[in-house]
Amino acid sequence: MRIVCIGGGPAGLYFAILMKKLNPTHSVTVVERNKPYDTFGWGVVFSDATMDNMRAWDAETAEAIEIAFNHWDDIELRFKGRTIRSGGHGFVGIGRKKMLNILQARCEALGVELVFEQEVESDLQFPDADLIIASDGINSRIRSRYEDVFKPDIVTRPNRYIWLGTNKLFDAFTFFFEKTEHGWFQAHIYKFDENTTTFIIETPEHVWQAHGLDRFDTDQSIAFCERLFAHHLEGHRLMSNARHLRGSAWLNFQRVKCDRWHHFNGRSHVVLMGDAVHTAHFAIGSGTKLALEDAIELTRLFGEEGDTPEHIPDVLERYQAVRNIDVLRLQNAAWNAMEWFEVCGERYCDTLEPEQFMYSMLTRSQRISHENLRLRDQSWLDGYERWFAQRAGVQVAPDASPPPMFTPFSLRGLTVPNRVIVSPMAMYSAEDGVAGDFHFVHFGSRALGGAGLLYTEMSCVSPDARITSGCAGMYKPEHVDAWRRIVDFVHTNSPAKIGMQLGHAGRKGATKLAWEGMDEPLEAAAWELISASPLPYLPHSQVPREMARADMDRVKGDFVRATKMAAEAGFDILEFHCAHGYLMSSFLSPLTNRRQDDYGGAIENRARYPLEVFAAMRAVWPADKPISVRFSCHDWFPGGNTGDDAVAFARLFKAAGADIIDCSSGQVWKGDSPVYGRMYQTPFADRIRNEVGIPTIAVGAIFEADHANSIIASGRADLCAVARPHLADPMWTLHEAARIDFAGVEWPKQYVSGRSQYETNLRRSLALAAT
Ligand SMILES: Cc1cc2nc3c(=O)[nH]c(=O)nc-3n(C[C@H](O)[C@H](O)[C@H](O)COP(=O)(O)OP(=O)(O)OC[C@H]3O[C@@H](n4cnc5c(N)ncnc54)[C@H](O)[C@@H]3O)c2cc1C
Ligand SMILES: Cc1cc2nc3c(=O)[nH]c(=O)nc-3n(C[C@H](O)[C@H](O)[C@H](O)COP(=O)(O)O)c2cc1C
């Protein structure tokens, strides 16, 4: 085949090497606009795993890189006058120039034609090529030329960064955080050869502008950074090697992804590779890894399908299909890490102590979890767990401290023994609102299963507040007796606490039981619905009546009565349900609140009625008992609430005396499209907790102890609510404790003889799975 690579960065050069190795009869040319020794940037870093991959594909290149690279294991944080270091992270740093020279030399040795100092205008300059690799970097001209085909999606991020170097040497991947009068700057630092260290400085746009850096040239910017980091640089200078760039040397990261990766131009197949088709932020240091792995995958597929021109279309289809998945996964992690650095100044730097800040930084991509950290550096994690447990008020033995999810947590006069909540879940099994035997067994067994706090299902404040005729209620004296029986059982037989979620269905009421048709309106015996505005939930649902002042007063009275009844029944905490499109939520969301009075329009107006009800509940609920508020932090629908609105609501509820915000999302508008994934709602809990300064509950796809520990330890939430896993396993908490080998949690005394057999069998099956 005749192959031309446009652009001689890591992608183009490495693909040329691998294809020439696969079949030396291929004619391979790399065309590069720069001279061989002319490059931007300083060092690049990638993980040990990338090196292993390279070794398997071309031992010679890997060996040359290994000789030239700097290897280190540690990550060091310098923050608020403290230095914290953890090990086991395994990175390789190499000068970009050095790496390109190694790849160039290997190309020459294998007979790849290298053409330097040639600017390529178009792929059509190579009409004889069977395959053209557009490895021309982030500003790919070839990608722009076929924009209609590739459909690039390019997002410019808000932070500014400058890529500098220094001769001050650091023996760890080091991060500095420095506060100025306008905000925070951070530096990402890694040594890449005997004399030089990469020094990337980053700050939000508004901080950058406030310092006038938008008007500084490169030298002035360098002088500013030298002053800012003077005590770390200890007399060393910062250097730029991007003087050829015009204007400010400060850049904004651009995240690139493409819909389609290849195109037939009439003569040749053109395929995008490396930064031309996808970018990953330097916070995760994987741009070069992705470029190299693209080259590996495309070569592998030619090896598998056949490396002759007729196979090119199939190979390129498979290349996109396979690589797209890996790339998206990595881009997600890179996005998380990038966002962490974008918001850390506003969210974490001022609020978190250095220990927790370090933990938060290490887990920023959310690919590294609590148990990963244990594998990387057990002694650091042990120390952190000890620190966390002490902060939670636990008397810690020197060699054993509980993992974060097994530490207690207090709000007002309530202390829960651990951080796991059985999330509220409607069971549709009550008769006229009465929680019966099913509920008794349901809550009883979950209380015995180790969770620290159980929430009841949404218990409705009046008969017409119910979602279905099977929903539990808190509006008749019998309800108090029925719930008291459950509350007493929980208190007498377990260390768990129990809370009642109170709500009103609003426009989502008068529907069938879930298993008879979720959200489907009752055909007979439906009751009248009320809501913020007269909008049906489904097109064929009953149209609710817009609430008048009298309705508002009545419903507020119902909530107050239910609150008093919950206190009478002995509940430890209340949750005010303002989520998921029910009555209170229908006020909060602009999608469902179209009112023209004081209760519609701006955020303060939309929150006004829920806040009135909350204040009335708070006034009659015992002062030493807390109230949580659950709302949908994102409507996942255009025109609906987003995270910004959730922050505003959290501030309002905090000011009104809410103790903790339970951060759910969605179910407000039919046709919403949530972005699901592991712990997918936790970012809302994180943002509200650290920007508003109120405790939060994370919920949604938290299904392993490792998730809960990572969330709690990093300070992204204070408690984790776990719903569906508790339907599958009432003993979820005890079983997860066994899975992470934590013995410090007690089983009910009646069940103790089952424990050691369970733990032994689990250990065996985990060991078997690991082999
Ligand atoms: C601040 C910063 C830090 C980074 N740190 C890391 C890191 O630690 N680890 C990591 O893995 N990655 C890192 N990266 C990303 C990494 O540099 C890129 O992801 C990687 O270089 C992509 O390789 P590539 O071959 O696709 O593109 P490039 O390396 O950009 O190569 C493209 C080549 O094409 C040439 N070219 C472009 N247009 C033409 C044309 N019209 N004619 C001829 N030649 C052309 C260019 O001169 C260039 O040599 C970092 C990036 C930045 C900005
Ligand atoms: C069967 C079922 C019933 C639910 N009922 C309620 C409810 O009454 N009140 C509420 O706020 N959330 C309710 N939810 C939502 C859960 O509390 C939780 O937020 C959601 O299931 C996500 O958590 P998970 O991924 O752990 O299941 C219910 C969920 C399920 C599965």
PDB file of C-alpha atoms and ligand atoms in Angstrom, residues 422-428 456-459 467 501 514 518 575 577-580 582 630 662-665 667 680-681 699-703 721-727, ligand 2:
ATOM      1  CA  VAL A 422     -31.798   3.105  52.340  1.00  0.00           C
ATOM      2  CA  SER A 423     -33.092   5.604  49.792  1.00  0.00           C
ATOM      3  CA  PRO A 424     -36.844   6.315  49.777  1.00  0.00           C
ATOM      4  CA  MET A 425     -38.643   3.794  47.613  1.00  0.00           C
ATOM      5  CA  ALA A 426     -42.379   3.625  46.958  1.00  0.00           C
ATOM      6  CA  MET A 427     -43.647   0.094  47.521  1.00  0.00           C
ATOM      7  CA  TYR A 428     -47.256   0.638  46.418  1.00  0.00           C
ATOM      8  CA  THR A 456     -39.582   5.592  54.231  1.00  0.00           C
ATOM      9  CA  GLU A 457     -41.112   5.806  50.797  1.00  0.00           C
ATOM     10  CA  MET A 458     -42.749   9.114  49.914  1.00  0.00           C
ATOM     11  CA  SER A 459     -45.496   9.177  52.529  1.00  0.00           C
ATOM     12  CA  ILE A 467     -49.338   8.907  43.638  1.00  0.00           C
ATOM     13  CA  GLN A 501     -40.073  11.248  53.530  1.00  0.00           C
ATOM     14  CA  ALA A 514     -46.174   0.673  39.312  1.00  0.00           C
ATOM     15  CA  MET A 518     -46.095   3.313  35.783  1.00  0.00           C
ATOM     16  CA  GLU A 575     -37.174  14.432  54.357  1.00  0.00           C
ATOM     17  CA  HIS A 577     -39.733  15.640  48.943  1.00  0.00           C
ATOM     18  CA  CYS A 578     -39.305  18.426  46.389  1.00  0.00           C
ATOM     19  CA  ALA A 579     -38.000  16.210  43.559  1.00  0.00           C
ATOM     20  CA  HIS A 580     -39.138  14.140  40.591  1.00  0.00           C
ATOM     21  CA  TYR A 582     -44.268  15.914  42.308  1.00  0.00           C
ATOM     22  CA  ARG A 630     -34.613  16.298  48.185  1.00  0.00           C
ATOM     23  CA  ASP A 662     -30.543  15.040  49.036  1.00  0.00           C
ATOM     24  CA  CYS A 663     -29.350  15.504  45.459  1.00  0.00           C
ATOM     25  CA  SER A 664     -31.461  13.595  42.969  1.00  0.00           C
ATOM     26  CA  SER A 665     -32.393  14.581  39.406  1.00  0.00           C
ATOM     27  CA  GLN A 667     -38.416  12.673  36.392  1.00  0.00           C
ATOM     28  CA  TYR A 680     -24.080  10.013  37.899  1.00  0.00           C
ATOM     29  CA  GLN A 681     -25.836  12.427  40.269  1.00  0.00           C
ATOM     30  CA  VAL A 699     -27.766   9.143  45.298  1.00  0.00           C
ATOM     31  CA  GLY A 700     -28.013   7.296  42.000  1.00  0.00           C
ATOM     32  CA  ALA A 701     -26.064   4.287  40.745  1.00  0.00           C
ATOM     33  CA  ILE A 702     -23.990   3.989  43.905  1.00  0.00           C
ATOM     34  CA  PHE A 703     -23.774   0.240  44.155  1.00  0.00           C
ATOM     35  CA  ALA A 721     -28.424   6.876  49.537  1.00  0.00           C
ATOM     36  CA  VAL A 722     -28.638   3.458  47.936  1.00  0.00           C
ATOM     37  CA  ALA A 723     -31.994   2.417  46.469  1.00  0.00           C
ATOM     38  CA  ARG A 724     -32.176  -0.484  43.990  1.00  0.00           C
ATOM     39  CA  PRO A 725     -29.295  -2.456  45.510  1.00  0.00           C
ATOM     40  CA  HIS A 726     -31.354  -2.547  48.711  1.00  0.00           C
ATOM     41  CA  LEU A 727     -34.238  -4.149  46.842  1.00  0.00           C
TER      42      LEU A 727
HETATM   43  C1  LIG B   2     -39.029   1.197  43.318  1.00  0.00           C
HETATM   44  C2  LIG B   2     -38.525   2.581  43.537  1.00  0.00           C
HETATM   45  C3  LIG B   2     -39.328   3.491  44.201  1.00  0.00           C
HETATM   46  C4  LIG B   2     -38.863   4.795  44.455  1.00  0.00           C
HETATM   47  N1  LIG B   2     -39.622   5.649  45.196  1.00  0.00           N
HETATM   48  C5  LIG B   2     -39.114   6.851  45.586  1.00  0.00           C
HETATM   49  C6  LIG B   2     -39.786   7.666  46.523  1.00  0.00           C
HETATM   50  O1  LIG B   2     -40.811   7.311  47.062  1.00  0.00           O
HETATM   51  N2  LIG B   2     -39.236   8.868  46.833  1.00  0.00           N
HETATM   52  C7  LIG B   2     -38.062   9.284  46.265  1.00  0.00           C
HETATM   53  O2  LIG B   2     -37.597  10.388  46.565  1.00  0.00           O
HETATM   54  N3  LIG B   2     -37.389   8.504  45.410  1.00  0.00           N
HETATM   55  C8  LIG B   2     -37.872   7.292  45.071  1.00  0.00           C
HETATM   56  N4  LIG B   2     -37.135   6.468  44.251  1.00  0.00           N
HETATM   57  C9  LIG B   2     -35.812   6.922  43.776  1.00  0.00           C
HETATM   58  C10 LIG B   2     -34.720   6.364  44.690  1.00  0.00           C
HETATM   59  O3  LIG B   2     -34.806   6.867  46.000  1.00  0.00           O
HETATM   60  C11 LIG B   2     -33.331   6.699  44.123  1.00  0.00           C
HETATM   61  O4  LIG B   2     -33.194   8.086  44.112  1.00  0.00           O
HETATM   62  C12 LIG B   2     -33.104   6.147  42.724  1.00  0.00           C
HETATM   63  O5  LIG B   2     -33.602   4.837  42.612  1.00  0.00           O
HETATM   64  C13 LIG B   2     -31.627   6.137  42.365  1.00  0.00           C
HETATM   65  O6  LIG B   2     -30.889   5.346  43.261  1.00  0.00           O
HETATM   66  P1  LIG B   2     -30.327   3.875  42.862  1.00  0.00           P
HETATM   67  O7  LIG B   2     -29.503   4.023  41.631  1.00  0.00           O
HETATM   68  O8  LIG B   2     -29.527   3.441  44.059  1.00  0.00           O
HETATM   69  O9  LIG B   2     -31.524   3.001  42.617  1.00  0.00           O
HETATM   70  C14 LIG B   2     -37.599   5.174  43.978  1.00  0.00           C
HETATM   71  C15 LIG B   2     -36.807   4.262  43.284  1.00  0.00           C
HETATM   72  C16 LIG B   2     -37.246   2.975  43.087  1.00  0.00           C
HETATM   73  C17 LIG B   2     -36.339   2.012  42.378  1.00  0.00           C
END
